[in-house]
């Protein structure tokens, strides 16, 4: 961004909408923070978010459709000869993310108008939503890794506030702290990566780094470590193995917050970061990323299959889908990863809001039944085992859920099929190339990807059947069930409107005119990979879309579709109304087996952390305490006693010998002077006699 304007501000033409866009959620946050008691807080926050969405469309039109780049930069700090600038940069990837973030945030705001209407802290809630959106927009628009990191930390802080919104609940407070701390663990790697890049290249500006990481300044080892450090940040933020355990617990926040965090904002930030810094990622780092993503995808899918909480199924599903995206980055399918990020934003936001609509309707039922004298003891409105038959009572929610679930399951004619097919094609092509180079283990990546596709369809089919089919499975008499069904009604338009719109955007037609051709999607063909022209050959894998030939794509599409339908068929056989699962539930029989234990216990990662990190840290603290108290303090005490004894001895020596000698000398001098004074009589005869005696004594002495 060069300019001839003689000032420290460089403002490209058309950058005003980007600045105004960034200001909208910030102003909403500040206003709602000041006027907390305002009853129209929801409307204020929603109005500002609507303006942000309109401005995002303007930026998208200027950047994507007109193929330009918008940006602004201002001098921030001057440290010696180094000038740090704060700037915004909207390229095609950023413009796409702006639309996704502001659109999902707007729908969450609208949904929350009804969902949070009765909550006393709704002003605080909408203020935190504004701060969260503002933080995410900084990540999207930052033109340097330094400012991206600032937005990154702000997102972590605002997510802490939103997850722990109901802070009086111990589970919510614990979940918010867990999310905050685990993200900080990953951020240590991020910070180390930034330091390495700064030490090596003296800058963190993305466009400058893209140019400098070239043939003349290419330092593979330093760049590899820096890239791995940045990936560590993505591991925490995008919930990858082994730091994904915070994400399922984040369900303790309000359901709209879950939709916002899981759909296209916080957890997607890690994938977006990896896309932006793809020019830094060397082949060894990309290989680690590919295997980490594939492993996370299968672990999240297994965990989702055994959950009973409607939101936790979707939470682990997010972990799995993020694994897909990270796997795509690792195999070089950068465009496919961003494609899946985009499609996932719509159908996952729809699924979470549908889950919120179901929970909201069941809470209303519980509340109305209590007023009517039909209270339900220990009722959990999020337990899918207590649901059933809701398609008749919540028809609009059922339609929206069915469409978005089909997209997540990867069924043809839906957006999820296109993006997942692109990722699996990229992973398969990468495995072909790596295996030709003698790395047969590379086939594990696409195999885990295909296995995750099967499990995704299976757990989504399970959830769809348990929630919407059969009969309501409340632990009450048939009379109470009949009464309960009468209290379940469809949600208002502020709830159903956003989910129907998101369901509409989950079809293939939004991204491609061909329902089975992801390679020619406008998004796949429009994105450009941020790789510098001077980057040496072989410094990065290169886009896996090079393997996007017709034969491979056709085979992968067929396998993917077959696995999706197989998963749905298994789900129907096992979880349909009247199945053995319902019988086990009525007999209060819990799920058993090795994989059930893994899924229900978060792959025992929390226990592993407790046994290693927590107990290890506690043991180290105990050892340190023992060392300090028994060894160090004891020797310090003994040394202190020795010092006291030595001080007493020194005092005695000083008092007896040194002071005694001084006092003795003074006494001798005093007595001598006193004696000599007797001879100072003034009598001449006495002086002469004394002198004569002395002379005689000297003569006698000499004569001897």
XYZ file of C-alpha atoms in Angstrom:
704
model
C 0.000 0.000 0.000
C 2.203 2.808 -1.231
C 1.034 6.398 -1.506
C 2.439 9.765 -2.500
C 0.563 11.559 0.249
C 3.228 13.222 2.508
C 1.797 12.048 5.817
C 2.157 9.120 8.167
C -1.317 7.899 7.178
C -1.760 5.801 4.043
C -5.445 5.502 3.117
C -6.398 3.562 0.050
C -9.452 4.607 -1.902
C -12.629 3.034 -0.555
C -11.223 2.032 2.857
C -13.893 4.062 4.664
C -16.488 1.232 4.767
C -13.941 -1.087 6.402
C -13.233 1.458 9.134
C -16.943 2.162 9.664
C -17.615 -1.578 9.750
C -15.064 -2.044 12.518
C -16.551 0.864 14.476
C -20.156 -0.451 14.522
C -19.804 -3.318 17.038
C -17.338 -1.262 19.087
C -19.849 1.591 19.422
C -22.569 -0.896 20.351
C -20.328 -2.332 23.059
C -19.440 1.095 24.493
C -23.036 2.374 24.460
C -24.442 -0.738 26.116
C -21.642 -0.707 28.652
C -22.521 2.857 29.651
C -26.318 2.490 29.523
C -26.644 -0.929 31.128
C -30.196 -0.387 32.346
C -31.538 0.453 28.902
C -34.516 -1.790 28.107
C -33.860 -1.430 24.369
C -30.314 -2.833 24.628
C -31.121 -5.751 22.344
C -32.511 -3.482 19.649
C -29.509 -1.132 19.920
C -27.022 -3.972 19.563
C -28.997 -5.499 16.684
C -29.242 -2.153 14.846
C -25.486 -1.602 14.993
C -24.889 -5.171 13.877
C -27.270 -4.698 10.945
C -25.241 -1.656 9.878
C -22.062 -3.708 10.160
C -23.531 -6.386 7.898
C -24.544 -3.829 5.270
C -21.038 -2.357 5.336
C -19.574 -5.869 5.033
C -21.613 -6.341 1.855
C -20.220 -3.052 0.540
C -16.664 -4.204 1.247
C -17.380 -7.588 -0.348
C -18.725 -5.885 -3.457
C -15.691 -3.597 -3.718
C -13.094 -6.285 -3.017
C -14.446 -9.560 -4.391
C -16.665 -8.471 -7.247
C -14.453 -5.596 -8.389
C -11.210 -7.470 -7.639
C -9.542 -4.732 -5.575
C -7.819 -4.524 -2.197
C -8.924 -2.062 0.473
C -6.789 -0.922 3.364
C -5.652 1.817 5.675
C -2.521 2.239 7.769
C -1.362 4.670 10.452
C 1.910 5.025 12.366
C 1.418 3.566 15.803
C 4.758 3.422 17.649
C 8.302 4.581 16.964
C 10.904 2.486 18.799
C 14.388 3.614 17.829
C 14.643 3.158 14.083
C 11.694 0.748 14.039
C 8.265 2.045 13.084
C 5.218 -0.017 14.014
C 2.100 0.629 11.996
C -1.513 -0.230 12.755
C -3.465 -1.040 9.652
C -6.458 -2.782 8.127
C -6.361 -4.809 4.942
C -9.373 -6.311 3.164
C -8.450 -8.842 0.495
C -10.774 -11.520 -0.887
C -10.419 -13.899 2.055
C -11.006 -11.052 4.522
C -14.031 -9.782 2.562
C -15.564 -13.261 2.645
C -14.953 -13.581 6.386
C -16.447 -10.127 7.018
C -19.733 -11.191 5.441
C -19.770 -14.493 7.337
C -18.955 -12.993 10.743
C -21.333 -10.030 10.530
C -24.162 -12.106 9.032
C -23.981 -14.866 11.656
C -23.607 -12.260 14.388
C -26.672 -10.379 13.096
C -28.788 -13.544 13.102
C -27.569 -14.397 16.603
C -28.573 -10.888 17.726
C -32.052 -11.285 16.216
C -32.437 -14.767 17.710
C -31.323 -13.456 21.112
C -34.039 -10.764 21.159
C -36.537 -13.458 22.053
C -34.213 -16.017 23.628
C -32.748 -13.567 26.171
C -35.822 -11.341 26.592
C -36.473 -12.390 30.189
C -32.833 -12.373 31.298
C -31.962 -9.561 33.709
C -28.443 -9.270 32.317
C -29.419 -8.897 28.660
C -27.765 -5.448 28.359
C -24.499 -6.967 29.491
C -25.095 -9.895 27.137
C -25.536 -7.703 24.047
C -22.550 -5.580 25.083
C -20.346 -8.686 25.213
C -21.691 -9.751 21.801
C -20.557 -6.398 20.397
C -17.097 -6.760 21.916
C -16.816 -10.299 20.577
C -17.766 -9.253 17.038
C -15.381 -6.272 17.147
C -12.530 -8.530 18.268
C -13.200 -11.012 15.494
C -13.272 -8.227 12.895
C -9.806 -7.095 14.037
C -8.511 -10.612 13.321
C -10.117 -10.572 9.879
C -8.930 -7.078 8.878
C -5.485 -6.959 10.538
C -2.672 -6.308 8.075
C 0.001 -7.557 10.470
C 0.415 -10.533 12.772
C 0.861 -8.144 15.713
C -2.611 -6.646 15.320
C -4.027 -10.042 14.501
C -2.628 -11.264 17.822
C -4.252 -8.327 19.642
C -7.622 -9.233 18.131
C -6.873 -12.877 18.907
C -6.471 -12.113 22.607
C -9.550 -9.870 22.645
C -11.597 -12.728 21.194
C -10.297 -14.967 23.971
C -11.272 -12.414 26.597
C -14.748 -11.727 25.175
C -15.436 -15.468 24.798
C -14.503 -15.834 28.475
C -17.175 -13.240 29.300
C -19.830 -14.868 27.102
C -19.201 -18.490 28.100
C -19.332 -17.461 31.752
C -22.263 -15.096 31.218
C -24.307 -16.969 33.830
C -21.361 -16.736 36.197
C -23.411 -17.687 39.258
C -23.533 -21.223 37.861
C -20.379 -23.018 38.964
C -20.269 -25.019 35.732
C -20.412 -21.850 33.607
C -17.701 -20.129 35.636
C -15.478 -23.214 35.435
C -16.072 -23.565 31.673
C -15.141 -19.945 30.998
C -11.915 -20.271 32.990
C -11.073 -23.543 31.260
C -11.585 -21.995 27.820
C -9.501 -18.960 28.731
C -6.599 -20.913 30.225
C -6.405 -23.580 27.509
C -6.386 -20.899 24.825
C -3.539 -19.176 26.617
C -1.547 -22.422 26.435
C -1.798 -22.387 22.651
C -1.132 -18.659 22.551
C 2.289 -19.192 24.115
C 3.259 -20.942 20.893
C 1.693 -18.143 18.855
C 3.745 -15.565 20.748
C 6.936 -17.594 20.304
C 6.267 -17.752 16.565
C 5.848 -13.989 16.407
C 9.139 -13.483 18.253
C 10.973 -15.775 15.846
C 9.591 -13.952 12.825
C 10.468 -10.567 14.318
C 13.990 -11.698 15.212
C 14.555 -13.094 11.732
C 12.856 -10.495 9.535
C 12.317 -7.439 11.743
C 8.643 -7.111 10.822
C 5.251 -8.728 11.393
C 3.411 -7.081 8.507
C 1.911 -9.790 6.329
C 2.628 -8.218 2.949
C 6.257 -7.507 3.899
C 6.734 -11.032 5.276
C 5.274 -12.480 2.089
C 7.979 -10.669 0.132
C 10.869 -11.254 2.527
C 10.312 -14.965 3.004
C 11.905 -15.508 -0.384
C 14.998 -17.036 -1.871
C 17.424 -14.448 -0.583
C 16.159 -14.488 3.014
C 14.708 -17.989 3.263
C 15.675 -19.602 6.580
C 13.863 -22.971 6.619
C 14.539 -23.920 10.245
C 13.528 -20.553 11.711
C 10.447 -20.338 9.504
C 9.476 -23.916 10.362
C 9.618 -23.202 14.082
C 7.720 -19.931 13.578
C 5.039 -21.698 11.523
C 4.694 -24.416 14.136
C 4.340 -21.748 16.841
C 1.521 -20.090 14.914
C -0.099 -23.506 14.494
C 0.017 -23.962 18.275
C -2.123 -20.840 18.542
C -4.564 -22.379 16.067
C -4.620 -25.608 18.096
C -5.963 -23.701 21.088
C -8.366 -21.376 19.299
C -9.711 -23.924 16.797
C -9.911 -26.703 19.401
C -7.511 -29.254 17.914
C -5.943 -32.248 19.638
C -4.844 -32.104 22.405
C -6.440 -28.752 23.387
C -10.041 -29.333 22.262
C -11.558 -30.234 25.634
C -12.566 -26.624 26.405
C -14.994 -26.404 23.476
C -17.647 -28.933 24.622
C -17.636 -27.344 28.088
C -18.239 -23.944 26.476
C -21.869 -25.059 26.034
C -22.502 -23.633 29.508
C -23.012 -20.227 27.895
C -26.327 -19.176 26.300
C -27.163 -21.202 23.174
C -26.888 -18.197 20.799
C -23.340 -17.720 22.091
C -22.613 -21.330 21.195
C -23.852 -20.650 17.671
C -21.655 -17.557 17.429
C -18.522 -19.240 18.781
C -18.917 -22.515 16.896
C -20.181 -21.303 13.561
C -17.837 -18.767 12.047
C -16.045 -16.688 14.604
C -13.782 -17.754 17.440
C -13.064 -21.367 16.486
C -12.778 -20.461 12.796
C -10.081 -17.905 13.630
C -7.406 -20.600 13.798
C -8.234 -21.897 10.316
C -8.310 -18.347 8.948
C -4.915 -17.655 10.564
C -3.385 -20.741 8.941
C -4.773 -19.670 5.570
C -3.315 -16.158 5.957
C 0.136 -17.462 6.935
C 0.211 -20.398 4.510
C 3.376 -18.933 2.967
C 5.151 -19.508 6.294
C 4.136 -23.165 6.638
C 6.933 -25.476 5.480
C 6.377 -29.120 4.400
C 7.245 -30.669 7.816
C 4.850 -28.282 9.588
C 2.117 -28.926 7.024
C 2.494 -32.670 7.551
C 2.037 -32.217 11.306
C -1.002 -30.043 10.626
C -2.532 -32.665 8.298
C -2.195 -35.506 10.800
C -3.382 -33.338 13.710
C -6.488 -32.284 11.797
C -7.357 -35.830 10.707
C -6.870 -37.168 14.247
C -9.039 -34.390 15.710
C -11.754 -35.081 13.113
C -12.124 -38.731 14.097
C -11.850 -38.050 17.842
C -14.558 -35.383 17.704
C -16.835 -37.627 15.635
C -16.507 -40.556 18.061
C -17.223 -38.291 21.038
C -20.268 -36.752 19.310
C -21.758 -40.191 18.667
C -22.089 -41.024 22.364
C -23.393 -37.711 23.722
C -26.926 -37.341 25.085
C -26.909 -33.549 25.403
C -28.243 -31.961 22.194
C -25.704 -29.120 22.360
C -22.739 -31.347 23.199
C -23.373 -33.444 20.092
C -23.048 -30.277 18.029
C -20.046 -29.113 20.059
C -18.064 -32.281 19.373
C -19.273 -32.093 15.782
C -17.629 -28.662 15.589
C -14.390 -30.163 16.898
C -14.583 -32.799 14.161
C -15.387 -30.325 11.371
C -12.585 -28.014 12.478
C -10.320 -31.036 12.216
C -11.453 -31.378 8.599
C -10.544 -27.745 7.899
C -7.138 -28.023 9.572
C -6.520 -31.257 7.662
C -7.296 -29.330 4.472
C -4.671 -26.715 5.350
C -2.140 -29.455 6.068
C -2.619 -31.221 2.736
C -2.384 -27.929 0.863
C -6.100 -27.663 0.051
C -6.244 -24.099 1.355
C -9.225 -23.035 -0.746
C -11.158 -26.162 0.253
C -10.507 -25.417 3.941
C -11.928 -21.912 3.555
C -14.806 -23.333 1.510
C -15.733 -25.726 4.335
C -15.314 -22.933 6.875
C -17.915 -20.937 4.943
C -20.478 -23.707 4.425
C -19.995 -24.918 7.999
C -20.710 -21.402 9.263
C -24.239 -21.480 7.864
C -25.381 -25.011 8.631
C -23.682 -25.210 12.035
C -25.149 -21.854 13.112
C -28.518 -23.164 11.939
C -28.104 -26.377 13.941
C -27.146 -24.553 17.125
C -30.016 -22.105 16.785
C -32.363 -25.034 16.090
C -31.083 -26.687 19.257
C -31.692 -23.408 21.075
C -35.232 -23.270 19.646
C -35.906 -26.814 20.892
C -34.473 -26.048 24.336
C -36.408 -22.766 24.481
C -39.686 -24.534 23.624
C -39.091 -27.268 26.218
C -38.214 -24.710 28.892
C -41.488 -22.921 28.147
C -43.295 -26.247 28.429
C -41.624 -26.948 31.782
C -42.485 -23.463 33.047
C -46.135 -23.676 31.932
C -46.555 -27.163 33.406
C -45.278 -25.977 36.767
C -47.846 -23.170 36.762
C -50.533 -25.719 35.889
C -49.509 -28.017 38.736
C -47.809 -30.648 36.562
C -44.206 -29.963 37.561
C -41.386 -32.137 36.211
C -38.769 -33.038 38.808
C -35.110 -32.966 37.722
C -36.018 -32.325 34.102
C -33.182 -31.630 31.653
C -34.379 -29.770 28.565
C -31.115 -30.559 26.735
C -31.215 -34.357 27.108
C -32.179 -35.910 23.762
C -33.395 -39.037 25.549
C -36.226 -36.938 27.038
C -37.278 -35.561 23.651
C -39.090 -37.145 20.716
C -41.989 -36.379 18.383
C -41.131 -32.660 18.185
C -41.492 -32.478 14.395
C -45.268 -32.137 14.834
C -45.001 -29.423 17.465
C -42.049 -27.506 15.998
C -42.520 -27.941 12.224
C -40.453 -24.937 11.098
C -37.610 -25.870 13.426
C -37.816 -29.442 12.124
C -37.528 -28.316 8.490
C -34.558 -26.045 9.215
C -32.865 -28.731 11.299
C -33.378 -31.400 8.632
C -31.791 -29.266 5.916
C -28.797 -28.196 8.009
C -28.281 -31.727 9.374
C -28.256 -33.065 5.807
C -25.611 -30.467 4.940
C -23.458 -31.482 7.913
C -23.901 -35.178 7.108
C -22.564 -34.480 3.618
C -25.577 -35.518 1.571
C -25.599 -34.571 -2.121
C -27.489 -31.385 -3.093
C -26.336 -29.667 0.099
C -23.417 -27.307 0.678
C -21.665 -29.599 3.145
C -21.304 -32.250 0.455
C -19.482 -29.821 -1.833
C -16.974 -28.555 0.731
C -16.352 -31.923 2.408
C -15.874 -33.497 -1.009
C -13.275 -30.823 -1.820
C -11.376 -31.544 1.408
C -11.430 -35.317 0.949
C -10.340 -34.972 -2.671
C -7.435 -32.780 -1.577
C -6.469 -35.226 1.193
C -6.616 -38.199 -1.186
C -4.515 -36.394 -3.786
C -1.979 -35.457 -1.127
C -1.801 -39.077 0.066
C -1.207 -40.262 -3.521
C 1.695 -37.852 -3.923
C 3.207 -38.580 -0.507
C 2.915 -42.351 -0.956
C 4.703 -42.060 -4.315
C 7.496 -40.374 -2.355
C 7.649 -43.408 -0.065
C 5.499 -42.130 2.825
C 2.778 -44.803 2.994
C 1.582 -43.524 6.378
C 0.113 -40.507 4.571
C -2.904 -42.639 3.600
C -3.959 -42.485 7.256
C -5.093 -38.884 6.725
C -7.783 -39.522 4.051
C -8.790 -42.799 5.724
C -9.518 -40.954 8.977
C -11.313 -38.293 6.930
C -13.613 -40.847 5.291
C -14.235 -42.586 8.642
C -15.218 -39.233 10.136
C -17.649 -38.699 7.240
C -19.381 -41.997 8.099
C -19.609 -41.148 11.809
C -20.868 -37.623 11.062
C -23.879 -38.981 9.196
C -24.407 -41.554 11.961
C -24.503 -39.127 14.905
C -26.560 -36.557 13.015
C -29.071 -39.266 12.058
C -29.191 -40.320 15.705
C -29.894 -36.765 16.885
C -32.494 -36.165 14.174
C -34.393 -39.337 15.113
C -34.220 -38.923 18.896
C -35.343 -35.278 18.866
C -38.037 -35.198 16.215
C -39.440 -38.732 15.844
C -41.293 -41.175 18.072
C -43.054 -39.929 21.184
C -42.034 -37.550 23.955
C -39.987 -39.593 26.443
C -40.672 -37.788 29.701
C -40.295 -39.802 32.943
C -43.983 -39.292 33.789
C -47.356 -40.948 33.331
C -49.210 -40.924 30.008
C -51.518 -38.269 31.441
C -48.563 -35.952 32.104
C -47.175 -36.674 28.636
C -50.448 -35.653 27.078
C -50.444 -32.437 29.095
C -46.810 -31.753 28.163
C -47.482 -32.124 24.453
C -50.171 -29.492 24.767
C -47.669 -26.962 26.138
C -45.110 -27.330 23.325
C -45.547 -24.726 20.597
C -43.467 -23.313 17.751
C -41.187 -20.393 18.597
C -41.838 -16.786 17.492
C -40.594 -15.363 14.182
C -37.484 -13.824 15.790
C -36.393 -17.410 16.532
C -37.660 -19.290 13.462
C -36.771 -16.569 10.938
C -32.970 -16.772 11.363
C -32.896 -20.579 11.318
C -35.032 -20.797 8.162
C -32.764 -18.286 6.422
C -29.667 -20.242 7.452
C -31.294 -23.458 6.233
C -31.950 -21.783 2.891
C -28.241 -20.921 2.671
C -27.238 -24.554 3.288
C -28.131 -25.661 -0.254
C -25.608 -26.321 -3.023
C -27.008 -23.512 -5.195
C -25.465 -20.836 -2.953
C -21.950 -21.890 -3.950
C -22.141 -23.798 -7.219
C -24.607 -24.335 -10.035
C -23.417 -27.927 -10.258
C -24.517 -29.850 -7.122
C -21.568 -32.263 -7.271
C -18.766 -30.058 -8.638
C -16.981 -28.264 -5.819
C -13.927 -27.485 -7.930
C -15.811 -24.885 -9.953
C -17.484 -23.166 -7.028
C -17.190 -19.385 -7.154
C -15.556 -19.483 -3.749
C -12.946 -22.100 -4.682
C -12.000 -20.354 -7.902
C -12.115 -16.848 -6.426
C -9.797 -17.293 -3.441
C -6.096 -16.673 -3.889
C -3.420 -18.239 -1.721
C -1.153 -15.638 -0.029
C 2.189 -16.956 -1.338
C 4.985 -14.546 -2.274
C 6.391 -14.604 -5.795
C 9.939 -14.847 -4.500
C 9.230 -17.893 -2.338
C 11.591 -20.684 -3.385
C 10.338 -23.758 -5.158
C 9.433 -26.550 -2.740
C 9.077 -24.217 0.239
C 5.465 -25.247 0.653
C 3.283 -28.128 -0.462
C 1.303 -26.161 -2.984
C -2.482 -26.290 -3.371
C -3.908 -29.776 -3.422
C -6.421 -28.566 -5.985
C -3.783 -29.679 -8.470
C -5.119 -33.182 -7.814
C -8.640 -32.024 -8.478
C -8.943 -34.086 -11.666
C -12.258 -35.472 -12.772
C -11.519 -39.140 -12.062
C -10.299 -38.608 -8.495
C -13.083 -36.173 -7.745
C -15.712 -38.604 -9.039
C -14.376 -41.516 -6.993
C -14.152 -39.429 -3.805
C -17.659 -38.003 -4.333
C -19.126 -41.487 -4.746
C -17.362 -42.836 -1.664
C -18.350 -39.781 0.384
C -22.028 -40.020 -0.633
C -22.074 -43.780 -0.004
C -20.608 -43.322 3.475
C -23.141 -40.594 4.299
C -26.114 -42.771 3.311
C -24.578 -45.749 5.134
C -24.291 -43.703 8.309
C -27.912 -42.603 8.066
C -29.020 -46.192 7.463
C -27.155 -47.411 10.567
C -28.685 -44.558 12.571
C -32.168 -45.532 11.411
C -31.621 -49.170 12.303
C -30.356 -48.353 15.801
C -32.232 -45.236 16.884
C -35.583 -45.340 15.087
C -38.772 -45.223 17.214
C -39.217 -48.489 19.090
C -35.541 -49.422 18.715
C -33.332 -51.113 21.284
C -31.909 -47.692 22.221
C -35.358 -46.587 23.468
C -35.748 -49.833 25.367
C -32.353 -49.358 27.014
C -33.352 -45.824 27.972
C -36.610 -46.929 29.601
C -34.651 -49.600 31.495
C -32.191 -46.849 32.499
C -29.341 -48.774 30.932
C -26.296 -46.617 30.227
C -24.160 -46.857 27.098
C -21.281 -49.260 27.545
C -18.185 -50.246 25.641
C -14.682 -48.980 24.958
C -15.633 -46.262 22.472
C -18.590 -45.165 24.608
C -16.159 -44.661 27.476
C -13.894 -42.607 25.251
C -16.722 -40.491 23.892
C -18.466 -39.847 27.194
C -15.199 -39.058 28.993
C -13.711 -36.698 26.415
C -11.162 -39.338 25.369
C -9.938 -39.171 28.978
C -7.922 -36.093 28.089
C -9.194 -34.160 31.104
C -8.141 -37.054 33.320
C -4.765 -37.132 31.601
C -4.361 -33.401 32.241
C -5.356 -33.934 35.852
C -2.923 -36.811 36.344
C -0.013 -35.175 34.525
C -0.280 -31.407 34.502
C -2.469 -30.693 37.531
C -1.210 -33.431 39.853
C 2.290 -33.076 38.436
C 2.240 -29.349 39.140
C 0.819 -30.028 42.609
C 3.535 -32.619 43.276
C 6.190 -30.198 42.053
C 4.737 -27.547 44.347
C 4.863 -29.986 47.285
C 8.476 -30.892 46.484
C 9.322 -27.209 46.201
C 7.596 -26.532 49.513
C 9.499 -29.405 51.185
C 12.772 -28.228 49.677
C 12.092 -24.672 50.787
C 10.808 -25.545 54.254
C 13.007 -28.489 55.230
C 16.221 -27.983 53.307
C 16.584 -24.355 52.305
C 14.912 -22.845 55.389
C 16.794 -25.215 57.719
C 20.146 -24.244 56.237
C 19.119 -20.607 56.250
C 18.174 -20.929 59.926
C 21.457 -22.643 60.740
C 23.383 -20.051 58.807
C 21.497 -17.355 60.702
C 22.365 -18.996 64.037
C 26.005 -19.233 62.975
C 25.905 -15.569 62.027
C 24.490 -14.689 65.449
C 27.171 -16.738 67.231
C 29.871 -15.190 65.068
C 28.451 -11.768 65.821
C 28.632 -12.445 69.573
C 32.247 -13.664 69.258
C 33.139 -10.643 67.165
C 31.493 -8.429 69.751
C 33.496 -10.053 72.591
C 36.773 -9.790 70.651
C 36.005 -6.202 69.775
C 35.026 -5.317 73.320
C 37.804 -7.273 75.037
C 40.824 -6.923 72.801
C 40.315 -4.090 70.377
C 38.402 -1.777 72.704
C 40.547 -3.014 75.697
C 43.776 -2.215 73.868
C 42.547 1.233 72.978
C 41.351 1.893 76.521
C 44.643 0.449 77.978
C 46.756 2.691 75.756
C 44.669 5.661 76.807
C 45.116 4.690 80.480
C 48.917 4.348 80.127
C 49.120 7.649 78.289
C 46.945 9.256 80.948
C 48.998 7.857 83.885
C 52.283 8.687 82.159
C 51.137 12.210 81.472
C 49.901 12.583 84.998
C 53.251 11.341 86.386
C 55.259 13.507 84.027
C 53.291 16.554 85.063
C 54.908 16.295 88.532
C 58.240 17.103 86.950
C 56.920 20.262 85.329
C 57.398 22.334 88.557
C 59.158 25.349 86.981
C 62.214 24.928 89.310
C 65.512 25.348 87.391
C 67.507 23.385 89.944
C 65.186 20.394 89.579
C 65.561 20.421 85.759
C 69.399 20.630 86.062
C 69.593 17.772 88.582
C 67.302 15.641 86.367
C 69.418 16.370 83.266
C 72.620 15.536 85.191
C 71.173 12.225 86.398
C 70.111 11.306 82.853
C 73.565 12.162 81.461
C 75.245 10.066 84.145
C 72.922 7.122 83.352
C 73.735 7.405 79.650
C 77.490 7.479 80.354
C 77.181 4.429 82.587
C 75.185 2.626 79.858
C 77.739 3.524 77.209
C 80.672 2.507 79.385
C 79.137 -0.896 79.920
